[in-house]
Coordinates of C-alpha atoms in Angstrom, one line a residue:
Chain A
M1 CA 9.0 14.6 18.0
A2 CA 11.2 16.6 15.9
D3 CA 14.6 15.2 17.7
H4 CA 13.1 11.5 17.6
I5 CA 12.8 11.8 14.1
E6 CA 16.2 12.8 13.4
E7 CA 17.1 10.3 15.5
K8 CA 15.8 7.5 13.3
I9 CA 17.4 9.8 10.5
K10 CA 20.7 9.5 11.6
N11 CA 20.1 5.9 12.2
Y12 CA 18.7 5.3 9.4
R13 CA 20.1 1.8 7.7
T14 CA 16.6 1.1 4.4
A15 CA 13.2 1.7 4.3
P16 CA 11.2 0.7 6.8
F17 CA 8.3 -2.3 6.9
D18 CA 5.3 -0.1 6.0
A19 CA 1.8 -2.2 6.4
R20 CA 0.1 0.0 4.4
F21 CA 1.8 -2.1 1.0
P22 CA 1.6 -5.9 1.5
N23 CA 2.4 -6.9 -1.7
T24 CA 5.6 -7.2 -4.0
N25 CA 5.4 -4.7 -5.9
Q26 CA 6.7 -1.4 -3.8
T27 CA 5.5 0.7 -6.6
R28 CA 2.9 2.8 -4.4
N29 CA 5.2 3.3 -1.3
C30 CA 7.9 4.8 -3.0
Y31 CA 5.2 7.2 -4.9
Q32 CA 3.6 7.5 -1.8
N33 CA 6.6 8.8 0.0
Y34 CA 7.6 11.0 -2.8
L35 CA 4.9 12.7 -2.5
D36 CA 4.5 12.9 1.4
F37 CA 7.7 14.3 0.9
H38 CA 6.9 17.0 -0.5
R39 CA 3.6 17.4 1.4
C40 CA 5.4 17.5 4.0
N41 CA 8.2 20.7 2.9
K42 CA 4.9 22.5 1.9
A43 CA 2.4 21.6 5.5
L44 CA 5.6 22.5 7.9
S45 CA 7.1 25.7 5.8
D46 CA 3.4 27.1 5.3
K47 CA 3.3 26.6 9.3
G48 CA 6.9 28.3 9.4
Q49 CA 8.2 25.0 11.0
E50 CA 11.7 23.7 10.1
T51 CA 11.4 20.7 7.5
S52 CA 14.2 19.0 8.7
P53 CA 11.6 16.1 9.7
C54 CA 10.4 16.0 6.3
D55 CA 14.0 14.1 5.4
W56 CA 12.7 10.9 6.4
Y57 CA 10.3 10.5 3.7
Q58 CA 13.4 11.8 1.4
R59 CA 15.4 9.0 2.8
V60 CA 12.5 6.4 2.2
Y61 CA 11.9 6.9 -0.7
K62 CA 15.8 7.6 -2.7
S63 CA 16.2 3.9 -1.1
L64 CA 12.6 2.6 -2.8
C65 CA 12.5 4.6 -6.1
P66 CA 14.4 4.1 -9.5
M67 CA 17.0 7.2 -9.9
S68 CA 15.2 7.9 -13.7
W69 CA 11.5 8.5 -12.4
V70 CA 13.2 11.0 -8.7
E71 CA 14.5 12.7 -11.4
R72 CA 12.3 12.6 -13.7
W73 CA 9.8 13.7 -11.3
D74 CA 11.8 15.8 -10.0
G75 CA 11.7 18.0 -13.9
Q76 CA 7.8 17.8 -14.0
I77 CA 8.3 19.5 -10.5
E78 CA 9.8 22.4 -12.0
D79 CA 7.8 22.6 -14.6
G80 CA 4.8 22.5 -12.8
N81 CA 3.9 19.1 -14.9
F82 CA 3.7 16.7 -12.2
A83 CA 0.6 14.7 -12.1
G84 CA 0.2 13.8 -8.6
R85 CA -1.2 16.1 -5.7
V86 CA 1.7 18.0 -3.9
Chain B
M1 CA -31.9 -26.4 -17.4
L2 CA -32.1 -27.6 -13.7
G3 CA -34.6 -30.0 -14.4
T4 CA -32.6 -31.8 -16.2
V5 CA -29.6 -31.7 -14.5
S6 CA -31.6 -33.0 -11.6
K7 CA -33.1 -35.5 -13.4
Q8 CA -29.7 -37.4 -15.0
L9 CA -28.0 -36.4 -11.4
R10 CA -30.9 -39.2 -10.6
S11 CA -30.0 -42.1 -12.6
H12 CA -26.0 -41.4 -12.0
P13 CA -25.6 -40.6 -8.3
A14 CA -22.3 -40.9 -8.8
L15 CA -22.4 -37.9 -10.2
I16 CA -22.8 -35.1 -7.1
P17 CA -19.5 -35.6 -5.7
L18 CA -18.0 -33.8 -9.0
F19 CA -20.4 -30.9 -8.4
V20 CA -19.6 -30.7 -4.8
F21 CA -16.1 -30.5 -6.0
I22 CA -16.4 -27.7 -9.2
G23 CA -18.7 -25.7 -7.1
G24 CA -16.4 -25.4 -4.2
G25 CA -13.6 -24.4 -6.6
C26 CA -15.9 -21.9 -8.4
V27 CA -16.8 -20.8 -4.9
M28 CA -13.2 -20.6 -3.3
C29 CA -12.6 -18.3 -7.0
A30 CA -14.9 -15.7 -6.5
A31 CA -14.4 -14.9 -2.5
Y32 CA -10.9 -15.0 -3.4
L33 CA -11.5 -12.7 -6.3
A34 CA -13.4 -10.9 -4.1
R35 CA -11.1 -10.6 -1.5
L36 CA -8.9 -8.5 -3.6
G37 CA -11.3 -6.8 -5.1
I38 CA -13.2 -5.4 -1.3
C39 CA -9.7 -6.0 1.0
S40 CA -6.5 -5.1 -0.8
P41 CA -4.9 -1.5 0.1
E42 CA -4.5 -1.0 -3.6
V43 CA -8.1 -0.9 -5.0
S44 CA -10.6 2.0 -5.1
W45 CA -13.6 1.5 -6.1
N46 CA -14.8 5.9 -5.9
R47 CA -11.6 7.2 -7.0
N48 CA -13.2 11.1 -6.5
G49 CA -15.1 9.9 -3.0
N50 CA -11.3 7.3 -1.9
P51 CA -8.8 8.4 -3.8
E52 CA -6.1 7.0 -1.5
P53 CA -7.7 3.8 0.3
W54 CA -4.2 2.8 1.4
N55 CA -3.3 6.1 3.3
K56 CA -6.7 5.1 6.1
L57 CA -5.2 1.9 6.7
A58 CA -3.4 1.5 10.9
P59 CA 0.4 0.9 11.1
T60 CA -0.7 -2.6 12.6
Y61 CA -2.7 -3.7 9.4
Q62 CA -2.2 -7.5 8.7
Y63 CA -3.1 -8.1 5.4
K64 CA -1.9 -11.6 4.6
F65 CA -3.8 -14.4 6.3
Y66 CA -1.1 -15.9 8.7
A67 CA 2.1 -14.1 10.4
V68 CA 5.3 -16.0 10.9
N69 CA 8.2 -13.7 12.4
L70 CA 6.6 -10.4 12.3
D71 CA 4.4 -8.7 15.6
Y72 CA 2.1 -6.5 14.0
S73 CA 0.4 -4.7 16.8
K74 CA 4.5 -3.5 17.3
L75 CA 4.8 -1.5 14.6
K76 CA 4.0 2.0 14.4
K77 CA 3.4 5.0 12.0
E78 CA 7.5 5.5 10.8
G79 CA 7.3 9.2 9.1
P80 CA 7.0 12.0 11.0
D81 CA 3.3 14.3 11.5
Y82 CA 2.9 16.8 9.6

């Protein structure tokens, strides 16, 4: 699974189609990938595994989300103010 | 009120198609709103019991009525499992 993901990350062009978010408004897609990145990091580091597969979610949210949102959320996570469950 | 309407309809039967088409339009509007409320992946009626309804969908879930170019049966989950 890990090298399969490494190859996908190496050949990454842009965020792929996600059937969970069929509408034009992709805000939820951006937010869900941001949450998945942090949850994946937490889950894999708790299990003692490498967190490099989680970079897939980071690539996707960096493609989708406006930079100002990402910076604001990163700041909130550092301060401990982030509203989502990560 | 229904009695008045049916009496008037009996004396002016040409009004019946009007009721049929207006009624059909109302049914279609209600059906679309119901579809949005029930089937839309972003709608959650119970925030505590169903917090992220879009995560319960399979990667092959099709929301559109008719997909022209995309073969939904070939879609897979993209990100790694954790």
